[in-house]
Amino acid sequence: MTRVDVVIPTFNGVDLLARCLDTLVISTFTDFRLFVFDDGSVEAIAPVVHKRFPDATVIRADTNIGLARAFNRSIAQSNSEFVVLLNNDTEVEADWLAELVNCADRHPKSGSVASKLRLLSERSRLHSAGDVWSVRGMPGNRGVWLEDVGQYDDENEVFSACGGAALYRREALEAVQARDGHVFDERLFMYCEDVDLGWRLQAAGWRCVFAPSAIVYHALSATGGGTLASYYVSRNVWMVLAQSVPREFTKPYRMRIFAFHLGRIVRGLRHLCEPAARASLRGTVVGIARSTFARRRRQELPKGERARIAALLVGDSWHQCAGERCYTSIQQVDGRTR
């Protein structure tokens, strides 16, 4: 049995996928199996995959079933010690996978390991040095849009890993999966599914470590993005707040959460002529409605875990993650471009 199962979901985009696989095929770490989930593509995915990885498993859905369900089906068919998720619109450095595994081995209490994501279009600029969560009820990317000058080169604990390029310990995934056996919440469809999982892992005591030498280049929203991202991010953040964020981290900050999201609604109304703003408002309305009926996952946090998680959260000083312009811009999809 291999140590790692690499899962790449794709919806069309054969050119993107081919470039991703071309970088993965020269990986210095070879003890892995490849799973590619064809999420209802009309383009021929399997020939592109098997040309580069003849033994890869290609799983196909006849219609687009969403990122969360694609992950779940792929994970269910794999059995390695680690599961690595990778977007199809990425290019990886040759030692990326080795660095993720080495980091996980150095931190046996880690449930996940976050990659360093840089922009494919500007390879010295950061997209994510691990993900963050604000006490105002919004996720974001640490270091987003900054030049990478070594300010995030420490191997340290972060809140969660961006699902575009992340390693998960199977033991941890099995510990937090739902009663139906699913790891990711399929109601989220896409966007924030990694944040939701990040909260469940943290609440169960599984830490996330940032591996600064595990470098990936990401073509932002080449597969998703646009109004689609605006809608799902605005909808799903309410679902995550309602069902997965422990009350210890919502009740004390409820006024900040209310004020921040009210501000987002006001900004959306001011830009109502823009498609992204309208999509964001629609998502907000649906998200609030669904969160009303969301069943909160019961999580009793030991005091030590509460203090540890609280130290990872971003407060009102948004310069901590250099993400303020992302969170105040409808067009930037609140810093959660994937």
Coordinates of C-alpha atoms in Angstrom, one line a residue:
M1 CA 0.0 0.0 0.0
T2 CA 1.3 3.5 -0.8
R3 CA 1.6 6.2 1.8
V4 CA -0.3 8.8 -0.1
D5 CA -3.4 9.1 -2.3
V6 CA -3.4 12.2 -4.4
V7 CA -6.9 13.3 -5.4
I8 CA -7.4 15.8 -8.3
P9 CA -11.0 16.8 -9.1
T10 CA -11.6 18.3 -12.5
F11 CA -14.4 19.7 -14.6
N12 CA -13.3 20.0 -18.2
G13 CA -10.1 22.0 -18.3
V14 CA -7.9 19.3 -20.0
D15 CA -5.2 21.8 -20.7
L16 CA -5.0 22.9 -17.1
L17 CA -5.1 19.3 -15.9
A18 CA -2.3 18.3 -18.4
R19 CA 0.0 21.0 -17.1
C20 CA -0.8 20.0 -13.5
L21 CA 0.0 16.3 -14.2
D22 CA 3.2 17.2 -16.1
T23 CA 4.6 18.8 -12.9
L24 CA 3.3 16.0 -10.7
V25 CA 4.9 13.2 -12.8
I26 CA 8.4 14.4 -12.0
S27 CA 7.7 14.4 -8.2
T28 CA 10.7 13.4 -6.1
F29 CA 8.2 11.6 -3.9
T30 CA 6.9 8.6 -5.7
D31 CA 5.1 6.5 -3.1
F32 CA 1.6 7.7 -4.1
R33 CA -1.4 6.7 -6.1
L34 CA -3.3 9.2 -8.3
F35 CA -7.1 9.5 -8.3
V36 CA -8.7 11.9 -10.8
F37 CA -12.4 12.7 -10.3
D38 CA -14.0 13.7 -13.6
D39 CA -17.0 15.7 -12.4
G40 CA -19.3 15.5 -15.4
S41 CA -16.8 16.9 -18.0
V42 CA -17.7 16.9 -21.7
E43 CA -14.0 16.9 -22.6
A44 CA -12.0 13.6 -22.6
I45 CA -10.3 13.4 -19.2
A46 CA -9.1 9.8 -18.9
P47 CA -6.8 9.8 -22.0
V48 CA -5.0 12.9 -20.6
V49 CA -4.5 11.2 -17.2
H50 CA -3.5 7.8 -18.4
K51 CA -1.0 9.2 -20.9
R52 CA 1.0 10.5 -17.9
F53 CA -0.1 8.1 -15.1
P54 CA -1.1 4.7 -16.7
D55 CA -2.1 3.2 -13.3
A56 CA -4.1 6.2 -12.2
T57 CA -7.8 5.7 -11.2
V58 CA -10.2 7.9 -13.0
I59 CA -13.6 8.2 -11.4
R60 CA -16.4 9.7 -13.5
A61 CA -19.7 11.3 -12.6
D62 CA -22.2 11.7 -15.5
T63 CA -23.2 15.1 -14.2
N64 CA -21.5 17.8 -12.1
I65 CA -22.0 16.7 -8.5
G66 CA -19.8 19.4 -6.8
L67 CA -16.4 19.5 -5.2
A68 CA -17.4 18.2 -1.8
R69 CA -19.1 15.1 -3.2
A70 CA -16.2 14.5 -5.6
F71 CA -13.7 14.6 -2.7
N72 CA -15.9 12.2 -0.7
R73 CA -16.2 9.6 -3.5
S74 CA -12.5 9.7 -4.2
I75 CA -11.5 9.4 -0.5
A76 CA -13.9 6.5 -0.1
Q77 CA -12.1 4.6 -2.8
S78 CA -8.6 5.3 -1.4
N79 CA -6.9 3.8 1.6
S80 CA -3.5 5.3 2.1
E81 CA -2.2 6.9 5.3
F82 CA -2.4 10.4 3.8
V83 CA -4.9 11.9 1.4
V84 CA -3.6 14.9 -0.6
L85 CA -6.1 17.1 -2.4
L86 CA -4.9 19.2 -5.4
N87 CA -6.8 21.5 -7.7
N88 CA -6.5 20.9 -11.4
D89 CA -5.5 24.5 -12.1
T90 CA -2.2 24.2 -10.2
E91 CA 1.5 23.4 -10.9
V92 CA 3.6 21.9 -8.2
E93 CA 7.3 21.9 -7.5
A94 CA 9.1 18.6 -7.7
D95 CA 9.6 18.3 -4.0
W96 CA 6.1 19.6 -3.0
L97 CA 4.7 16.2 -2.1
A98 CA 7.8 15.1 -0.2
E99 CA 7.8 18.3 1.8
L100 CA 4.1 17.7 2.8
V101 CA 4.8 14.2 3.9
N102 CA 8.0 15.1 5.8
C103 CA 6.1 17.8 7.6
A104 CA 3.3 15.5 8.6
D105 CA 5.9 13.0 9.9
R106 CA 7.5 15.7 12.0
H107 CA 4.1 16.6 13.5
P108 CA 2.3 13.4 14.4
K109 CA -0.5 15.3 16.1
S110 CA -1.3 17.2 12.9
G111 CA -4.5 16.3 11.1
S112 CA -3.6 18.4 8.1
V113 CA -0.7 20.1 6.4
A114 CA -1.0 23.4 4.5
S115 CA 1.0 24.1 1.3
K116 CA 2.4 27.5 0.4
L117 CA 0.3 28.6 -2.6
R118 CA 1.7 31.2 -5.0
L119 CA 0.0 32.8 -8.0
L120 CA 0.7 31.0 -11.2
S121 CA 0.6 34.4 -13.1
E122 CA 3.0 36.1 -10.6
R123 CA 5.1 33.3 -9.1
S124 CA 6.7 35.5 -6.4
R125 CA 3.3 36.6 -5.0
L126 CA 1.4 34.6 -2.4
H127 CA -2.1 33.2 -2.6
S128 CA -2.2 31.3 0.7
A129 CA 0.3 30.6 3.5
G130 CA -2.3 28.6 5.3
D131 CA -5.9 29.7 5.9
V132 CA -7.3 31.9 8.7
W133 CA -10.6 32.5 10.4
S134 CA -11.8 35.9 11.6
V135 CA -13.7 36.4 14.8
R136 CA -16.0 38.4 12.5
G137 CA -17.1 35.2 10.9
M138 CA -15.2 35.0 7.7
P139 CA -12.4 32.8 6.3
G140 CA -9.4 34.1 4.4
N141 CA -5.9 33.3 3.1
R142 CA -2.9 34.2 5.1
G143 CA -0.5 36.5 3.3
V144 CA -2.8 36.8 0.2
W145 CA -1.5 39.0 -2.6
L146 CA 1.8 39.8 -0.8
E147 CA 5.2 39.3 -2.4
D148 CA 6.8 36.2 -0.9
V149 CA 10.0 37.5 0.7
G150 CA 10.3 34.9 3.4
Q151 CA 7.9 36.4 5.9
Y152 CA 6.0 33.0 6.0
D153 CA 8.9 30.6 5.9
D154 CA 8.4 29.3 9.5
E155 CA 6.9 25.8 9.9
N156 CA 4.2 26.6 12.4
E157 CA 0.6 25.9 13.3
V158 CA -2.1 27.7 11.3
F159 CA -5.9 27.5 11.5
S160 CA -6.5 25.3 8.4
A161 CA -5.2 24.3 5.0
C162 CA -6.5 25.6 1.7
G163 CA -8.2 22.6 0.0
G164 CA -6.6 23.6 -3.3
A165 CA -3.4 21.9 -2.1
A166 CA -3.5 20.1 1.2
L167 CA -2.5 16.9 3.0
Y168 CA -4.9 15.2 5.4
R169 CA -4.1 12.4 7.8
R170 CA -6.6 9.6 7.1
E171 CA -6.9 8.9 10.9
A172 CA -8.0 12.5 11.4
L173 CA -10.5 12.4 8.6
E174 CA -12.1 9.2 9.9
A175 CA -12.4 10.8 13.4
V176 CA -14.5 13.7 12.1
Q177 CA -16.5 12.2 9.4
A178 CA -20.3 12.4 9.6
R179 CA -22.6 9.6 10.5
D180 CA -23.2 8.9 6.8
G181 CA -19.4 8.3 6.4
H182 CA -18.8 11.6 4.5
V183 CA -15.7 13.6 5.3
F184 CA -16.8 16.8 3.5
D185 CA -20.3 18.3 3.9
E186 CA -21.9 17.7 0.5
R187 CA -24.6 20.4 1.1
L188 CA -21.9 23.0 0.7
F189 CA -21.3 21.7 -2.9
M190 CA -18.2 23.9 -3.4
Y191 CA -16.3 26.7 -1.6
C192 CA -15.8 26.7 2.2
E193 CA -15.9 22.9 2.3
D194 CA -12.3 23.0 3.4
V195 CA -13.0 25.6 6.1
D196 CA -15.9 23.5 7.4
L197 CA -13.6 20.5 7.7
G198 CA -10.9 22.7 9.2
W199 CA -13.2 23.7 12.1
R200 CA -14.2 20.1 12.7
L201 CA -10.6 19.0 12.8
Q202 CA -9.6 21.8 15.2
A203 CA -12.5 21.1 17.5
A204 CA -11.5 17.4 17.6
G205 CA -7.9 18.3 18.6
W206 CA -6.2 17.8 15.2
R207 CA -3.8 20.5 14.4
C208 CA -2.9 22.1 11.1
V209 CA 0.8 22.8 10.3
F210 CA 2.0 25.1 7.5
A211 CA 4.8 23.6 5.4
P212 CA 6.6 26.6 3.8
S213 CA 8.7 24.4 1.4
A214 CA 5.7 22.7 -0.1
I215 CA 5.2 25.1 -2.9
V216 CA 2.3 25.1 -5.4
Y217 CA 1.4 27.7 -8.1
H218 CA -2.3 28.3 -8.5
A219 CA -4.2 29.8 -11.5
L220 CA -6.9 31.5 -9.4
S221 CA -10.4 30.5 -10.2
A222 CA -9.5 29.0 -13.6
T223 CA -12.1 26.3 -13.0
G224 CA -14.6 28.1 -10.7
G225 CA -14.7 31.7 -9.6
G226 CA -16.8 34.7 -10.8
T227 CA -20.4 34.9 -9.8
L228 CA -20.4 31.2 -8.9
A229 CA -17.8 31.8 -6.2
S230 CA -19.6 34.9 -5.0
Y231 CA -22.8 33.0 -4.5
Y232 CA -21.4 29.9 -2.8
V233 CA -18.9 31.7 -0.5
S234 CA -21.7 34.1 0.7
R235 CA -24.1 31.2 1.2
N236 CA -21.7 28.6 2.7
V237 CA -20.1 30.9 5.3
W238 CA -23.5 31.0 7.1
M239 CA -23.7 27.2 7.0
V240 CA -20.3 26.9 8.5
L241 CA -21.1 29.4 11.2
A242 CA -24.3 27.7 12.1
Q243 CA -23.2 24.1 12.2
S244 CA -19.4 23.8 12.7
V245 CA -18.0 26.8 14.5
P246 CA -18.3 26.0 18.3
R247 CA -20.4 28.4 20.2
E248 CA -17.4 29.4 22.2
F249 CA -16.2 31.2 19.1
T250 CA -19.5 32.7 17.9
K251 CA -21.4 33.8 21.0
P252 CA -18.7 36.3 22.4
Y253 CA -18.3 37.8 18.9
R254 CA -21.9 37.8 17.7
M255 CA -22.1 41.6 17.4
R256 CA -18.9 41.7 15.4
I257 CA -20.2 39.0 13.2
F258 CA -23.5 40.8 12.7
A259 CA -21.8 44.2 12.0
F260 CA -19.3 42.7 9.5
H261 CA -21.9 40.8 7.5
L262 CA -24.3 43.7 7.6
G263 CA -21.6 45.8 6.1
R264 CA -21.1 43.2 3.3
I265 CA -24.8 43.3 2.5
V266 CA -24.8 47.1 2.4
R267 CA -21.8 47.1 0.0
G268 CA -23.5 44.6 -2.1
L269 CA -26.6 46.8 -2.4
R270 CA -24.4 49.7 -3.3
H271 CA -23.0 47.6 -6.2
L272 CA -26.3 46.0 -7.2
C273 CA -25.6 46.6 -10.9
E274 CA -22.6 44.3 -10.7
P275 CA -23.3 40.5 -11.3
A276 CA -20.9 39.5 -8.5
A277 CA -22.7 41.7 -6.0
R278 CA -26.1 40.3 -6.9
A279 CA -24.8 36.7 -6.7
S280 CA -23.3 37.5 -3.3
L281 CA -26.6 38.9 -2.0
R282 CA -28.5 35.9 -3.3
G283 CA -26.1 33.6 -1.5
T284 CA -26.4 35.6 1.7
V285 CA -30.2 35.3 1.7
V286 CA -30.1 31.5 1.0
G287 CA -27.3 31.0 3.5
I288 CA -29.1 32.8 6.3
A289 CA -32.3 30.8 5.6
R290 CA -30.5 27.5 5.5
S291 CA -28.4 28.2 8.6
T292 CA -31.7 28.7 10.6
F293 CA -32.4 25.0 10.2
A294 CA -28.8 23.7 10.3
R295 CA -28.1 21.2 13.0
R296 CA -25.1 22.2 15.0
R297 CA -22.5 19.4 15.5
R298 CA -22.1 18.9 19.2
Q299 CA -18.6 19.6 20.3
E300 CA -17.4 19.8 23.8
L301 CA -14.0 21.6 23.8
P302 CA -11.5 21.0 26.6
K303 CA -10.2 24.3 28.0
G304 CA -6.8 23.7 26.6
E305 CA -8.2 23.3 23.1
R306 CA -10.3 26.5 23.4
A307 CA -7.2 28.5 24.3
R308 CA -5.2 27.0 21.5
I309 CA -7.8 27.5 18.8
A310 CA -8.5 31.1 20.0
A311 CA -4.8 31.9 19.6
L312 CA -5.1 30.9 15.9
L313 CA -8.0 33.2 15.1
V314 CA -7.6 36.6 13.5
G315 CA -9.1 39.5 15.5
D316 CA -10.0 43.0 14.3
S317 CA -6.5 43.9 13.2
W318 CA -6.7 42.6 9.7
H319 CA -3.2 43.5 8.9
Q320 CA -2.3 40.2 10.7
C321 CA -3.1 38.4 7.5
A322 CA -2.8 41.3 5.0
G323 CA -6.3 40.4 3.8
E324 CA -8.4 43.5 4.4
R325 CA -8.8 44.5 0.8
C326 CA -10.0 40.9 0.0
Y327 CA -12.6 41.0 2.7
T328 CA -14.0 44.4 1.7
S329 CA -14.2 43.7 -2.1
I330 CA -17.2 42.0 -3.7
Q331 CA -15.2 41.4 -6.8
Q332 CA -12.4 39.6 -4.8
V333 CA -15.0 37.1 -3.4
D334 CA -14.1 37.9 0.1
G335 CA -10.5 36.6 -0.2
R336 CA -11.7 33.1 -0.9
T337 CA -10.8 32.9 -4.6
R338 CA -10.1 29.2 -5.4

